[in-house]
XYZ file of C-alpha atoms in Angstrom:
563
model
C -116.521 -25.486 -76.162
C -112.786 -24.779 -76.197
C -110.192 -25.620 -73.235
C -110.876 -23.966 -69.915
C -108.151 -20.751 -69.641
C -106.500 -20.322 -66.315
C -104.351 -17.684 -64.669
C -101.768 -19.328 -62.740
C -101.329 -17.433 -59.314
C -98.183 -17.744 -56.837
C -97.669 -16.224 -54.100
C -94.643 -16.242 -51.560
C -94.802 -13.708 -48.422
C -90.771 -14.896 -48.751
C -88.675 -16.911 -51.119
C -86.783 -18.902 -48.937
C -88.930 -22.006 -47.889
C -87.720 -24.572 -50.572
C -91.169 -26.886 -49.800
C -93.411 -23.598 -50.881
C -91.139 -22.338 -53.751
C -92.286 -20.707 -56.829
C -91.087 -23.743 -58.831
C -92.709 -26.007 -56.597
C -95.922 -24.073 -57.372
C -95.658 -23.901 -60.928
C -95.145 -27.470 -61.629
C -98.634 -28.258 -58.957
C -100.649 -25.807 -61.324
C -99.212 -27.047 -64.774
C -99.834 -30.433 -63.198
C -103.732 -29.304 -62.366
C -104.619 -27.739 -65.920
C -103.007 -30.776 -67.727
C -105.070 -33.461 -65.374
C -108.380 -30.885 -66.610
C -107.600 -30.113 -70.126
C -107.456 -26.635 -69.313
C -104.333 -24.154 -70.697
C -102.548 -21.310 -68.527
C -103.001 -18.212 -70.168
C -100.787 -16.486 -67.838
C -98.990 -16.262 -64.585
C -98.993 -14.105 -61.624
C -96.136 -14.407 -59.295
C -96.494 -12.046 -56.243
C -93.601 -12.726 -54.581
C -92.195 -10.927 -51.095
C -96.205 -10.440 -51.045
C -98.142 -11.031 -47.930
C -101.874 -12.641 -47.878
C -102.471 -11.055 -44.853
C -101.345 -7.275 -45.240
C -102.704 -7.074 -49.220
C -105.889 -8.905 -50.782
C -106.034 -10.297 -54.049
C -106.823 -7.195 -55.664
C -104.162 -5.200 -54.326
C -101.304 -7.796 -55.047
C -99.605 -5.915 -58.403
C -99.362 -8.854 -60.612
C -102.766 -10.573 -59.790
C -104.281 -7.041 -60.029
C -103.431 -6.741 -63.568
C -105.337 -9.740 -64.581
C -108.260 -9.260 -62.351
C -108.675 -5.915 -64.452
C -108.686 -8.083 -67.286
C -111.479 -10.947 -66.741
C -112.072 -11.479 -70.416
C -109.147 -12.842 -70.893
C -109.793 -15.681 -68.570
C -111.873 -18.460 -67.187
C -110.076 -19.442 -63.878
C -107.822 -18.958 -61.328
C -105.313 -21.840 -60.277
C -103.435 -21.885 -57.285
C -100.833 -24.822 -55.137
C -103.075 -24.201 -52.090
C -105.683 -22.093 -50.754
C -103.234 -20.493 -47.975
C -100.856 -19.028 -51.136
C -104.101 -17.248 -52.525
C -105.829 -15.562 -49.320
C -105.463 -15.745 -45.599
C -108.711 -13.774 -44.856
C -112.722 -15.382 -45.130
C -113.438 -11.728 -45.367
C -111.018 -11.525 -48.837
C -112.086 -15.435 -49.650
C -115.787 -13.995 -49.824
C -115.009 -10.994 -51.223
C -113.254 -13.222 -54.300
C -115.904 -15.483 -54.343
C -118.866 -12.308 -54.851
C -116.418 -11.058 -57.588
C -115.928 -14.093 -59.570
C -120.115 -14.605 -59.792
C -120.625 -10.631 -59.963
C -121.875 -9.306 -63.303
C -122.385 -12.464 -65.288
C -118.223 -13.168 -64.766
C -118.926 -16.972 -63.555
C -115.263 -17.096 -63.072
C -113.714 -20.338 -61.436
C -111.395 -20.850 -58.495
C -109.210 -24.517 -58.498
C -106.692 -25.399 -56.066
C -104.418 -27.619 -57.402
C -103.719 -29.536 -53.997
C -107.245 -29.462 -52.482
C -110.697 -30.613 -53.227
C -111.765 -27.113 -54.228
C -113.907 -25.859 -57.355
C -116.523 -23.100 -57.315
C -118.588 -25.065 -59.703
C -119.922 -27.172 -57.259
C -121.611 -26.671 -53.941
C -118.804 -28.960 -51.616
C -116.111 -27.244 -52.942
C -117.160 -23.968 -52.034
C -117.811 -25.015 -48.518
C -114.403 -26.708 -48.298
C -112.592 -23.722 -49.328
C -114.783 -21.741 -46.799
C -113.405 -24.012 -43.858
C -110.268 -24.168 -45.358
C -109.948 -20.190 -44.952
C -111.468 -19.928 -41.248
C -107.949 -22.275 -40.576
C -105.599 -20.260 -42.685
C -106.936 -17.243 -40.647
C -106.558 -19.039 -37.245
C -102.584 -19.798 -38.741
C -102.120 -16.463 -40.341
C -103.555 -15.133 -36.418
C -101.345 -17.179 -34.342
C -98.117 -16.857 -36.572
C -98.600 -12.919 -35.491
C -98.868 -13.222 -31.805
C -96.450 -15.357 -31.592
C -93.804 -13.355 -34.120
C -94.902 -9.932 -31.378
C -94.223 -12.029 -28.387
C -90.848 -13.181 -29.746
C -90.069 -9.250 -30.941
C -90.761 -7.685 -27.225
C -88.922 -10.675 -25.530
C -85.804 -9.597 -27.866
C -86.017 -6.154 -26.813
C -86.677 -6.341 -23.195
C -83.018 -8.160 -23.400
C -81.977 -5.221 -25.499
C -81.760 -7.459 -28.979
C -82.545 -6.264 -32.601
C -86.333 -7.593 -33.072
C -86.446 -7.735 -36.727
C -86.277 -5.905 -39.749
C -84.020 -4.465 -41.567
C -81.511 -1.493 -39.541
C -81.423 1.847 -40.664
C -79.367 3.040 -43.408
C -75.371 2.665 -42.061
C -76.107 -0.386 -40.015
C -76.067 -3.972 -40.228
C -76.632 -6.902 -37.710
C -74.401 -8.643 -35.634
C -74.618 -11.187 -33.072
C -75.252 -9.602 -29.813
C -72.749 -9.109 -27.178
C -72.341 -8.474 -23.539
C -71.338 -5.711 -23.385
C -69.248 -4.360 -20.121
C -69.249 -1.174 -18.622
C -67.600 2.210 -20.577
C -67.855 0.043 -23.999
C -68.648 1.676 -27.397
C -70.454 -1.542 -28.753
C -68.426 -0.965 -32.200
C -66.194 -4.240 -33.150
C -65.569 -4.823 -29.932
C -64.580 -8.279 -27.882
C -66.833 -8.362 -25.333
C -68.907 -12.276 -24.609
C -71.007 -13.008 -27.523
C -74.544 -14.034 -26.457
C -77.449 -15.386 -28.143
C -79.798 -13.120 -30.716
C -78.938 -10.258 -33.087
C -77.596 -6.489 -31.792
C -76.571 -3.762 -34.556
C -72.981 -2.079 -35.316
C -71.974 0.454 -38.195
C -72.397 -1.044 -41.813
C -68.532 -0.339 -42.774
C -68.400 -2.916 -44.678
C -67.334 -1.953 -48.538
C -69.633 -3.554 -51.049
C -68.913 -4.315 -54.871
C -69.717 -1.299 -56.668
C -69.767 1.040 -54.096
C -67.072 3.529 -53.393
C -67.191 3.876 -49.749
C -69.093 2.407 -46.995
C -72.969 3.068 -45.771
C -71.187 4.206 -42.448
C -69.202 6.804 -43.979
C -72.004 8.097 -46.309
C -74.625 8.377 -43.359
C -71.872 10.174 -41.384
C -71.123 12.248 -44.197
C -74.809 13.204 -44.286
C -75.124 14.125 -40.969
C -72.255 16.333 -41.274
C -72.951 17.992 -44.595
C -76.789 18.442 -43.323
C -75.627 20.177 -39.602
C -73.352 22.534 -41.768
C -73.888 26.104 -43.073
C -73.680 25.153 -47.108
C -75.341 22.374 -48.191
C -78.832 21.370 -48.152
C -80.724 18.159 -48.618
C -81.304 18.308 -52.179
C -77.722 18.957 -53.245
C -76.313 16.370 -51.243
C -78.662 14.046 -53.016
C -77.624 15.489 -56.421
C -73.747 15.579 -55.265
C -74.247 11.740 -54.124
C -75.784 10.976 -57.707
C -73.131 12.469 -59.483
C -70.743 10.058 -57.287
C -72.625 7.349 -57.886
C -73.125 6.493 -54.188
C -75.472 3.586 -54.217
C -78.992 4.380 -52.856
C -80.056 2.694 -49.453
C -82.755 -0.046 -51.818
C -79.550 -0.914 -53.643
C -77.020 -0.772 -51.073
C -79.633 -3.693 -49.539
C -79.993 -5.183 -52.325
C -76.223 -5.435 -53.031
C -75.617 -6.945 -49.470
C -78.469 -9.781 -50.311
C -76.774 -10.599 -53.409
C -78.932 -9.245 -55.597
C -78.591 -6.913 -58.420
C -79.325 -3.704 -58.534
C -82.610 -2.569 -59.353
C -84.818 -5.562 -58.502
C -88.566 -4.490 -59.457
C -89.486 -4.631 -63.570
C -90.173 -0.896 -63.280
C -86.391 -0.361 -62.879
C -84.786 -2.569 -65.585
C -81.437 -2.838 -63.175
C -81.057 0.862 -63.405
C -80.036 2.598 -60.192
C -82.091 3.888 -57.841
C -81.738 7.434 -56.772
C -81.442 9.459 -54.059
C -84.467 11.695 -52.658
C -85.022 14.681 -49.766
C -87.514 12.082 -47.638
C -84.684 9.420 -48.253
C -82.086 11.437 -46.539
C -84.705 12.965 -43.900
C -85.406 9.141 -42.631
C -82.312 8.148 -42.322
C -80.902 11.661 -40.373
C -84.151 11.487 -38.100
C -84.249 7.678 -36.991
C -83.580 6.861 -33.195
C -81.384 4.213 -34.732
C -78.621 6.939 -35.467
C -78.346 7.157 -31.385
C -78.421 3.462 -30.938
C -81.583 2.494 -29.795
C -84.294 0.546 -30.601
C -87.183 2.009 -32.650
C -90.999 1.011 -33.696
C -92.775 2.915 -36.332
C -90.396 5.646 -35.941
C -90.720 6.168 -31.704
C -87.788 5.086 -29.900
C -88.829 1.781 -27.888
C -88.105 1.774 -23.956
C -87.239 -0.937 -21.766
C -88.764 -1.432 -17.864
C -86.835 0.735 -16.097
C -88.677 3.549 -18.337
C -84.921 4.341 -20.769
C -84.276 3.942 -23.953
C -83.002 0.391 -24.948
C -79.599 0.181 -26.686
C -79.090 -2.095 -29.555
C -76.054 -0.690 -31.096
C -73.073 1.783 -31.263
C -74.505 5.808 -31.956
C -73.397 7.579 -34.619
C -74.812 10.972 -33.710
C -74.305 12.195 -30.205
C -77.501 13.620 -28.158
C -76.724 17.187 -29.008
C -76.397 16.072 -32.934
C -79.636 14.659 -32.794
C -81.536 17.843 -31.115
C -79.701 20.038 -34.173
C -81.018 17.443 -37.320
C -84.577 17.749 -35.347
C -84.750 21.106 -34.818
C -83.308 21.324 -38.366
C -85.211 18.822 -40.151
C -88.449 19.084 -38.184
C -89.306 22.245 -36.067
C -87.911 24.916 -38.321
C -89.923 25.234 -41.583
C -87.366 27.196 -43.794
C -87.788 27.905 -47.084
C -85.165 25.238 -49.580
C -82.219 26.997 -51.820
C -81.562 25.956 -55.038
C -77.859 24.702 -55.020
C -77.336 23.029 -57.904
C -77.317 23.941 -61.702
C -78.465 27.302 -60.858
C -78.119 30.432 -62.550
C -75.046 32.084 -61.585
C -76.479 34.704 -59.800
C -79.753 33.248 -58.646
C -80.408 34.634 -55.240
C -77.562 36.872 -55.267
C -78.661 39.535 -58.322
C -81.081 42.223 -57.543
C -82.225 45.456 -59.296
C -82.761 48.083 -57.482
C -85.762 48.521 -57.017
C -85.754 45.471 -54.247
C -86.650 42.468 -56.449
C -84.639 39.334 -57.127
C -83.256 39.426 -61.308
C -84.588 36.507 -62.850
C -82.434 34.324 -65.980
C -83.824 34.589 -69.255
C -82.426 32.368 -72.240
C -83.674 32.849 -76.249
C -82.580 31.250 -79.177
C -82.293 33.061 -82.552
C -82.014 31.780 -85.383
C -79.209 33.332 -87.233
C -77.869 33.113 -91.249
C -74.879 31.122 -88.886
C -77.206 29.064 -87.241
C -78.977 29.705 -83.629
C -77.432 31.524 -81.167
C -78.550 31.783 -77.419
C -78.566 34.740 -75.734
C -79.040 35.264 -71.748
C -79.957 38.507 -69.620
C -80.844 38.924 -66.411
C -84.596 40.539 -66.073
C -86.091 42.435 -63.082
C -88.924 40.023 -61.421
C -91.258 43.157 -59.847
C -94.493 41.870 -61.045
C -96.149 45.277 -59.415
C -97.972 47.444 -62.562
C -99.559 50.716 -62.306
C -102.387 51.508 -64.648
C -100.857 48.535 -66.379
C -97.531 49.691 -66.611
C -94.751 48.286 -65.047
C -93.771 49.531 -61.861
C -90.080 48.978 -62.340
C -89.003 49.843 -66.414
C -85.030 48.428 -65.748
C -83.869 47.142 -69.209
C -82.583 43.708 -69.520
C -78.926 43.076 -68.292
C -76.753 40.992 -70.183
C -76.125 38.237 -68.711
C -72.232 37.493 -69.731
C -71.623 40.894 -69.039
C -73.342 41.084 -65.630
C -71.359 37.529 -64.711
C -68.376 39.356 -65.663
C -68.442 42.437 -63.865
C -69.033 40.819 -60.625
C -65.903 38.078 -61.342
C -63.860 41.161 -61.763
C -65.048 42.663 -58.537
C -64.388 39.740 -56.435
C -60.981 39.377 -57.599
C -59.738 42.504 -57.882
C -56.601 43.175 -54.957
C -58.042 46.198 -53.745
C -61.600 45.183 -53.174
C -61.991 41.585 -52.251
C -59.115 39.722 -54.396
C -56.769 39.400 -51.404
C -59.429 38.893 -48.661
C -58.448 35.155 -47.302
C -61.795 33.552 -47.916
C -63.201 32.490 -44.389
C -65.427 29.814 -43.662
C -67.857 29.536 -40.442
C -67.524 26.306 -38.569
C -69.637 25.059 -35.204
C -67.987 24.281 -31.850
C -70.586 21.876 -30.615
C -71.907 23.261 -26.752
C -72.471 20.624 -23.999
C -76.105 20.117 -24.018
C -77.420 17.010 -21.469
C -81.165 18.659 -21.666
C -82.266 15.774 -24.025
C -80.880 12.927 -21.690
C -82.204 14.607 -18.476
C -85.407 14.977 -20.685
C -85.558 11.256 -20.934
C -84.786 10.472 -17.464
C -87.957 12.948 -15.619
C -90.180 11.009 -18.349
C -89.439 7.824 -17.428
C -89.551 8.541 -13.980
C -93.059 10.450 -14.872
C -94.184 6.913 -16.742
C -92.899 4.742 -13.204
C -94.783 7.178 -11.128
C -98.464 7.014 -13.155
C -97.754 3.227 -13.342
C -98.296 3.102 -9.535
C -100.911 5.355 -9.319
C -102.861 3.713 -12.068
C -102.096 -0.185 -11.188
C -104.519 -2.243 -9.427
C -103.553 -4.840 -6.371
C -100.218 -3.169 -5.658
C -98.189 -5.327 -3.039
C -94.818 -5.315 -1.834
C -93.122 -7.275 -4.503
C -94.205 -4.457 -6.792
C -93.783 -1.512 -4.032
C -89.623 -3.294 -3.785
C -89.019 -3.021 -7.743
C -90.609 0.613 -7.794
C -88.264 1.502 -4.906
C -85.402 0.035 -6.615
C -86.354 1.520 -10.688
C -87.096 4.504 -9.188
C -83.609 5.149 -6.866
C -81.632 4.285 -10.188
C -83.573 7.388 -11.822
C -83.279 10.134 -9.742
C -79.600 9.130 -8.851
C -79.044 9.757 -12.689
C -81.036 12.790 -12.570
C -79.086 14.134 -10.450
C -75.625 13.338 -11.797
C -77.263 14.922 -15.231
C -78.116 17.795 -13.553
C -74.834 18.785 -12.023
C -72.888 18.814 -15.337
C -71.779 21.662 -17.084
C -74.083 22.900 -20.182
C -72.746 25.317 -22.598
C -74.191 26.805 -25.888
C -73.062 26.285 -29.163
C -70.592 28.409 -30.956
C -70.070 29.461 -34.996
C -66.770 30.805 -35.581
C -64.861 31.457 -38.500
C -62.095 29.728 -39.830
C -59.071 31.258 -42.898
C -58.903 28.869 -45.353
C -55.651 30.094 -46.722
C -56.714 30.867 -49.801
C -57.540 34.246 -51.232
C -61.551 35.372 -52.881
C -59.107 35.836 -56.377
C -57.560 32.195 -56.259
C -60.852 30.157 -55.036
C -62.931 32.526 -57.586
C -60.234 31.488 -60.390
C -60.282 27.632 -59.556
C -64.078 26.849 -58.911
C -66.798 27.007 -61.306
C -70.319 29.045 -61.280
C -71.962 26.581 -58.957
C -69.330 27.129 -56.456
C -68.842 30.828 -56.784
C -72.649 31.236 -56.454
C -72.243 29.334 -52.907
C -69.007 31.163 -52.201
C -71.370 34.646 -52.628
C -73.966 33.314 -50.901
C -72.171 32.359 -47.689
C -70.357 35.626 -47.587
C -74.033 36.969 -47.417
C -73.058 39.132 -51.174
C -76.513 40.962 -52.568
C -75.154 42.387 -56.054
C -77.508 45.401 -56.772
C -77.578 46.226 -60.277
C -78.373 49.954 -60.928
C -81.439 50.229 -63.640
C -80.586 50.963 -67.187
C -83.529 52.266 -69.222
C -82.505 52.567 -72.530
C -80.826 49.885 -74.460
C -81.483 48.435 -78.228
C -83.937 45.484 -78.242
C -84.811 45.818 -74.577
C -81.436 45.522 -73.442
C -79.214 48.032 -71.844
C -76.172 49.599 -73.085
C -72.834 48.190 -71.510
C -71.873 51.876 -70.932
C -74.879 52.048 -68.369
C -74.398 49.202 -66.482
C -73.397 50.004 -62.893
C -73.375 46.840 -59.933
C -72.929 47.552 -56.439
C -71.918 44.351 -54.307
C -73.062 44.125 -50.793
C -70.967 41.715 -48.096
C -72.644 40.625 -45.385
C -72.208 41.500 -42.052
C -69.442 39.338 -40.729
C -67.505 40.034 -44.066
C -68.219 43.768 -44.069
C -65.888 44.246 -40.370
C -63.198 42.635 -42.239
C -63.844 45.221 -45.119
C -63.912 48.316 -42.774
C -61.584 51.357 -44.866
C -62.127 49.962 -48.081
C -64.470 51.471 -50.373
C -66.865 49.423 -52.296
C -67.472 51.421 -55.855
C -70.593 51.107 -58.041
C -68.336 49.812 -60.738
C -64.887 47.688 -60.605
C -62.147 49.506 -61.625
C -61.146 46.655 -63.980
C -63.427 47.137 -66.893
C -59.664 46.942 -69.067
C -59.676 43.445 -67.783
C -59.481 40.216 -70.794
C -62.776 38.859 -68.835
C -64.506 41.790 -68.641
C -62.977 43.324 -71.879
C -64.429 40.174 -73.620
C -67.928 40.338 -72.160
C -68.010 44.027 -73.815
C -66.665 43.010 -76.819
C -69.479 40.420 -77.157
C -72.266 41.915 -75.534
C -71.404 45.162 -78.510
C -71.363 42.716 -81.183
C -74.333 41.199 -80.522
């Protein structure tokens, strides 16, 4: 019978006790298999892993070899508590290693426990039931110690939300911002904005969560191309920006291989809808109240009230439809035929005595047949010539060229609805506390009285101030349609057409060689959108730019004939 093959299993719910450190493991288990004869076969370090959130089987690296029992004979571990904190996943292990003929082994390498023989499995059994009381009492007393932290309006654990970091907690008097400030330092952890700038980052986690919330409460961007934009910056992701600030290098897990992490939608919808943004404490994504039924503050905000009720209703109540903003055609969403549908991009490759060649048109998407024809018969529109026309009609002087391009800003209203919102609540909660308590006495009849004066004094001081809607206007940015059109690229123009509301309409060829129309037939008509079309009023929009003479356009013919 050969040597006895073990799987060497350590696990660390953190790496920063020095008497429980991998290391300190490793050299107990070689130390084990030596003193038997036996050889590790392999190891699997869980580390950052905890026994009592995942089992053995869902632990990544023990996982792997527990789909691979053939390979093995045992599994070796420093003590029992580094393998399971559960009976209930001790007895589960134990049915799995005798299940199906396995007759697998478990051998602690500090205790008096081997599943080969009847006391060890009892030991291990008691063992557990202790582990459990441990693992039981070391969570009490961890949520005792969080809601005494946050009844004194201190962090309670955990990492911040993206743009924050701890500090040690502060005093803090009356009319401050709780941002660097002096007041009397104090015992236990509050939070302030992460503007600190790390290596390898180009500006702070402060000034890229504001950015967000900026970019995300204004009229062009959307999630996704903010996330692309940030990519193409190289804006370290939230994991790495943590990881960064813990010394660590980027990318951590094997399945990265130090590349970077990158931005996502959900990433960016987290961080713009977390109560942290406002300063308060949170738990599981709820904003955490103190005994006088408000909010608790932990930390400077970075959104005000009325910023928070636009990303919610933004991010969360309205369900609108996302807009491709990045590396899209040039005229998706803005092209039409017309018979009312969007034009889609085509792209084919042909293969040429001169090599390939790619061509582009722009086709009409009506999928509507008739006695399976097509309902719409609109040839295909070349692309480069269609891109051309409309370049010529935006900056030519007479139509839009000299237009100063405007863009629409908001004039945040005064809105105290959410705060007085907060306030009737909490009196609501202080009101069914008393009607639901038991044994009420005057102690507790003196604090009510007290709470509940504080409340409605501030619900009345909310009530009295002014509210006021808020406002889009427009703002010139002193430049003309012709020069930004000139100076920005396709990506760009497309969002320069699509906040001036444009619909180009192109008029449908039928004829053309190869299913493509002639450039003789082509006819656009570009359509502002309202706001634009007052400042248009008197000047006549025609079907085709008087600029076909242009080099752009001029070019585009020449092509599109030769082709």
């Amino acid at each position: 019978m050969g040597k006895q093959r073990l799987i060497g299993v350590i696990r660390l719910s953190k790496e920063t006790d020095e008497s429980t450190s991998p290391q300190v493991q490793r050299r107990a288990i070689k130390a084990i298999a030596d003193l038997r004869g036996a050889e590790i076969v392999g190891w699997a370090s869980d580390l950052d892993v905890s026994a009592t959130d995942l089992s053995p089987a869902e632990r990544p690296e023990l996982a792997k070899w527990l789909a691979r029992p053939d390979e093995w004979d045992g599994l070796a571990f420093w003590r029992l508590d580094r393998f399971v904190r559960s009976v209930i996943d001790f007895a589960d292990m134990i049915r799995w290693c005798r299940a199906d003929g396995r007759n697998k082994n478990m051998i602690s390498a500090t205790e008096p426990i081997d599943l080969k023989t009847p006391i060890g499995v009892a030991l291990a059994q008691i063992i557990v039931v202790f582990a459990e009381l441990e693992a039981s009492t070391i969570k009490l007393r961890v949520l005792a110690g969080r809601a005494e932290k946050r009844s004194l309006g201190r962090w309670s654990g955990g990492e911040p939300s993206y743009g924050y970091k701890t500090v040690p907690a502060r005093s803090h008097v009356e009319g401050c911002d709780w941002h660097a400030c002096d007041c009397p330092q104090v015992d236990g952890l509050q939070i302030d904005f992460d503007d600190d700038v790390l290596p390898g980052a180009i500006q702070t986690a402060y000034a890229t969560a504001r950015e967000l919330v900026d970019r995300v409460l204004g009229p062009g961007d959307s999630m996704n191309s903010v996330c692309l934009d940030y990519e193409d910056r190289d804006i370290l992701a939230p994991s790495d920006h943590k990881r960064v600030r813990n010394g660590k290098p980027i990318g951590g897990k094997k399945r990265r291989k130090g590349k970077r992490a990158k931005w996502g939608v959900e990433t960016v919808r987290n961080i713009l809808l977390s109560p942290t943004l406002q300063g308060y404490m949170s738990h599981d994504g709820e904003i955490v109240c103190g005994d006088d039924g408000m909010p608790i503050r932990v930390g400077p905000a970075m959104v005000t009230d009325d910023e928070a009720r636009r990303l919610r209703i933004k991010l969360v109540d309205e369900q609108s439809t996302r807009t491709r903003t990045k590396d899209a055609a040039p005229l998706l969403d803005v092209g039409f035929c017309d018979c009312g549908h969007k034009l889609h991009h085509w792209r084919a490759v042909r293969k040429l005595s001169k090599g390939p060649k790619l061509y582009r048109y722009y086709r009409c998407g009506n999928p509507g047949k008739i006695d399976k024809k097509k309902v719409c018969n609109a040839s295909a529109l070349d692309a480069h010539l269609l891109e051309s026309l409309v370049s010529a009609y935006v900056t030519f002087p007479s139509i839009l060229g000299d237009i100063e391009v405007e863009r629409k800003i908001l004039v945040p209203g005064e809105d105290h609805t959410a705060e007085l919102t907060r306030v009737r609540e909490a009196i609501q909660r202080l009101t069914d506390e008393k009607d639901k308590a038991e044994g009420w006495d005057d102690e507790d009849e003196a604090i009510y009285a007290s709470r509940m004066a504080k409340l409605r004094e501030k619900r009345k001081a909310l009530a009295k101030l002014p509210q006021r809607a808020d406002e889009w206007r427009w703002e010139g940015t002193g430049e003309t349609y012709a020069e930004l059109w000139e100076r920005s690229d396709w990506d760009a123009r497309r969002k320069l057409l699509i906040n001036g509301a444009f619909t180009v309409v192109a008029y449908r060829p039928v004829t053309g060689r190869g299913g493509a129309s002639g450039t003789a037939e082509l006819q656009i008509l570009m359509c502002p959108g309202p706001d634009l079309a007052k400042r248009l009023q008197g000047r006549e929009l025609p079907k085709l730019p008087p600029t076909l003479e242009a080099p752009e356009v001029t070019m585009a013919l020449s092509e599109a004939a030769a082709a």
